[in-house]
Amino acid sequence: MSSIATLHSTSSTISVSFPLTELPETAQVVLCERPRLINVTHQIPFACTLIDRTGQASSTGPNAAPTLSNGAGSPANRRSSFAAPRHLAASSPPLESDNTTTTPDGVNGVNGLSGGGGKIDGDCILDPRRGHSAMYSGILSLGKDYETVQIGWVGEIADQDGYVVPSKNLTEAHKQNLKDRLWQKEKVVPIFLEDSRAAGHYEGYCKTVLWPLFHYLLWDEATDGRQEKNNWDDYVFVNQQFADAIVEQYQPGDVVWIHDYHLLLVPHMLRQRLPSAAIGVFIHAPFPSSEIFRCLPKRVEVLNGLLGANQIGFQTYSYARHFISCCTRVNGYESTPRGVDAMGSTVWVGTFPIGIDAERVERQRKASGVLPKMEAIRKTYKGKRIIVGRDKLDQAKGVQQKLQAFEKFLNDYPDMQGQVVLIQVTSPPLVENPKLEAKISELVAHINGTYGSLNFTPVHHYHQHIDRDEYYALLSVADVGLITSVRDGMNTTSLEYIMCQKENHGPLILSEFTGTAGSLGGAMMVNPWDYQGVARVIYDALNLTEEDKIARHSQLHKHVSAHTAQFWAKNFISELILNVGTWDQSAPTPYLDQSVIIEKYNSAKKRLLMFDYDGTLTPIRKTPGAAVPQEHMLKALTALANDPNNVVWVISGRDQKALEEWLGEVENLGFSAEHGSFMRQPGSKKWVNLTESLDMSWKSDVIEIFTYYTERTQGSFIEHKRSSLTWHYRMADPEFGQFQAKECQNHLENAVLSKLPVEILVGKKNLEVRPTIVNKGEIVKRLMIQHPDAEFVLCAGDDKTDEDMFRALAGNGGAAAQRRESLNANNQAALEPHTDVLVAATAAKIAQATLQHSLGKAPLISLDTKNQHGPGSNGSGDGSNSHLKPPAPFGVATPQQPSIPGSVVSAESVVSAESVVNVDSVVSVGSVVSVGSISHLANEHFSITIGHALKKTLANWHVTSPEELIRVIGIVSGVTDL
């Protein structure tokens, strides 16, 4: 499987493949008044145990024949750490933290379960799943305000003896029973995966590729890539299974919340099938800088997968900043500190630090079984100062650095020898690391052998799971908490330590590389790689005054109590609903209707066609000289120009030499070079300099500024033209190039624009300075005056310089006045000017209307143009009751809206009654909606932008690439079959 998401239609068996290297388009999100939440996690919050031993599901155990390569049914295949003990009489659940946002005690208390007690439902037992308690507690709390559904992989299913049941042994009856029980009890939707797929997804791609990368641990093994490819295929497949399950449960108006790095592609897959869904993603793990992330072979696919969401949340500001930087540097998307501009939609990026369920921890630390264990620990270590560490044994947790720093502490402060003990608890990871385990054992033995004695052991290392009561007892009696993670998403152990120190007020030593470091200002921060620095802080912590300890703990406890898991979940969902409710995206521009343009083209007796060059007739290239025309484009353009009924122009920013070299052989083709500075009429070889009388002395000042930034921006260069200067930074570092461009623009505005008649044009990876009166729009106005009898007008472009053409075509300026006079001479209606004031007024009106529409309150605007009234009227057209409702989905016609995309409606608040006449044939002016009066036009205008539907433009149609436009040109010219 390549990087293709296979999309299964919900209404047919047809599947559509969409590459993950491309971004999906987002439609306007419409929420219900009380939206339902679909929470999507890698695993459901329950571990499932089958108690029916009569079927295949129980055919495992010590004597069963192995069915998997790792020995299914053997003791090694027992589910050792995913679930709490089933029986209430058993000890409380052992401790484990599966990733960056888990807490050691498991999900106790979730769904009303206490201790490890499970729910026996027919032939299965549902136990709270160990780990991830902060996440599950936050999700559970949302049920107070919303109806919630949870989707996740069912995980490993065990039989009564604790042996994992192979997926192939599960009967359909067992699966259906689990589905029914989980839905009836908690509205949980389980996903069943084959063992090989689940292993390739989780142990394969997630744990061997993504997890190390996100924790700044680059791979050090050379392979032939086959295993990585198989794991990637499994990752894509499993993500698709999750997307299918979400689509099956989705109802219009739902909010979808996807969690963590196991499901990074789901937002992209989901957006393809649910363009108007509200999708949020929260990454619990750290997110690396772009220099690390760019090492990932599937970096483009992963980033695009996430950008299918409306909002992406991270634990800290630095992780959010890293993600935005990756989108800019790796994928080349424009961004702001608040988000990423993806396909015209703003994907909001925010910081939402997770907390813990403070009430649950407070309740559990006071449980009856905790106090006796506290007394036992105090008795065992009587007279000793206790430093506590609790981590999973993996490289990111910094256990090795902690032990080395503690050894440095004992060496530098010999008076502390025999007075201080380090109790280090390490839980086994899901993927064992024998080398690290051996290294830790050697360090512990070395420290104890060097600084210990027959009656004193400085380091007590317990590589095992401990139960909940022992864990809280250990945190409560500690004098110092020591966390030295070298990279961690959040580390909620630190938060639980703070809750348990309510009476003792023990200080917390925290690595600055944990996610909680930015929130816990009262902790004592350390760099885990600075062993001497950590040793010094340990000594300081042990010698803090009581007043200082109380002050620090009070600050920490206040923060933890306020910023809980419930607060985190509510804050994220509230922000997501707010962001999608205040629709900031551009209004969609309809895709070019070929049947309409062909019909209008064929029926017109005279046609005016105007094309930009770069990005319109040819794809954008990194170097200007590489944008040579393609043969099939030249063939189609030649056919258009040879038609005596056509007037064809290429209006480009290129200089005369480039246009003549590439397009000079096309007869009857008109040219405009350097953004309207020069013109060459069709059939002529003479160029007319429209800027000949202009003062070009400003160039020396601009060249000096451009040269300054070129010398300081690697990969940038200056393009010299007769009437303009362009600074290109396409080959520079994307983020630094954009920064330098803004600095250069500010410099130019202060030093040049204030005193000279020039303007700055911000293009695609370039800045251009040109005379104020020179732009492509002026050329369009000239051509419209020269050809007032053109019945069909087409204008195509792709960037900001071409918006001048679209604006001129809409009727702004002298050309429109000339055409109005021509039409009035034939007793036709006048065309209302398209001014910036009208655009601004309508943009504000649309913003208000879309907000109302998202709440389902906006009535459709009437198209009865004979009874429109201005502001303050009391007639049926009262502006107070008129709202511009966003257009219906393309291809869906309503009685209130013409079925042809691009039809114009008038805005009562800005149109006078006298200027309104009957509608015959009109088109819209771009995504902001034309606000000119509805008039009878003898001409058909087609302004086409190259790009996605949500691109901010004044054009009334769009195609997604130059190839699509060239195909349309070929069809209308007769050189390409329909």
GROMACS .gro file of C-alpha atoms in nm, residues 25-32 35 250 252-256 271 274-280 308-311 345-346 348 576-586 588 850-856 886 950:
model
   51
   25GLU     CA    1  -1.077   2.070   0.125
   26THR     CA    2  -1.282   2.178   0.425
   27ALA     CA    3  -1.643   2.281   0.388
   28GLN     CA    4  -1.822   2.515   0.626
   29VAL     CA    5  -1.873   2.345   0.961
   30VAL     CA    6  -2.229   2.347   1.092
   31LEU     CA    7  -2.279   2.233   1.450
   32CYS     CA    8  -2.590   2.126   1.635
   35PRO     CA    9  -2.342   1.874   1.956
  250TYR     CA   10  -2.116   1.018   1.268
  252PRO     CA   11  -2.447   1.577   1.112
  253GLY     CA   12  -2.344   1.831   1.373
  254ASP     CA   13  -2.122   1.595   1.576
  255VAL     CA   14  -1.780   1.695   1.708
  256VAL     CA   15  -1.497   1.444   1.659
  271ARG     CA   16  -1.214   1.516   0.607
  274LEU     CA   17  -1.703   1.444   0.601
  275PRO     CA   18  -1.593   1.785   0.466
  276SER     CA   19  -1.816   1.977   0.708
  277ALA     CA   20  -1.731   1.783   1.025
  278ALA     CA   21  -1.583   1.957   1.329
  279ILE     CA   22  -1.259   1.766   1.394
  280GLY     CA   23  -1.016   1.821   1.679
  308GLY     CA   24  -0.742   1.756   0.806
  309ALA     CA   25  -0.852   1.875   1.150
  310ASN     CA   26  -1.002   2.211   1.243
  311GLN     CA   27  -0.801   2.238   1.564
  345SER     CA   28  -0.882   2.693   0.576
  346THR     CA   29  -0.722   2.800   0.899
  348TRP     CA   30  -0.608   2.639   1.461
  576LEU     CA   31  -1.290   2.388   1.906
  577ILE     CA   32  -1.660   2.478   1.900
  578LEU     CA   33  -1.575   2.849   1.917
  579ASN     CA   34  -1.326   2.828   1.630
  580VAL     CA   35  -1.549   2.633   1.395
  581GLY     CA   36  -1.850   2.842   1.493
  582THR     CA   37  -1.682   3.170   1.399
  583TRP     CA   38  -1.609   3.043   1.048
  584ASP     CA   39  -1.286   3.214   0.947
  585GLN     CA   40  -1.236   3.026   0.623
  586SER     CA   41  -1.284   3.177   0.283
  588PRO     CA   42  -1.576   2.845  -0.140
  850THR     CA   43  -2.225   3.268   0.833
  851LEU     CA   44  -2.221   3.287   1.212
  852GLN     CA   45  -2.599   3.282   1.214
  853HIS     CA   46  -2.602   3.007   0.956
  854SER     CA   47  -2.381   2.790   1.176
  855LEU     CA   48  -2.657   2.812   1.436
  856GLY     CA   49  -2.922   2.734   1.176
  886PRO     CA   50  -2.398   3.082   0.248
  950LEU     CA   51  -1.120   2.808  -0.037
   0.00000   0.00000   0.00000
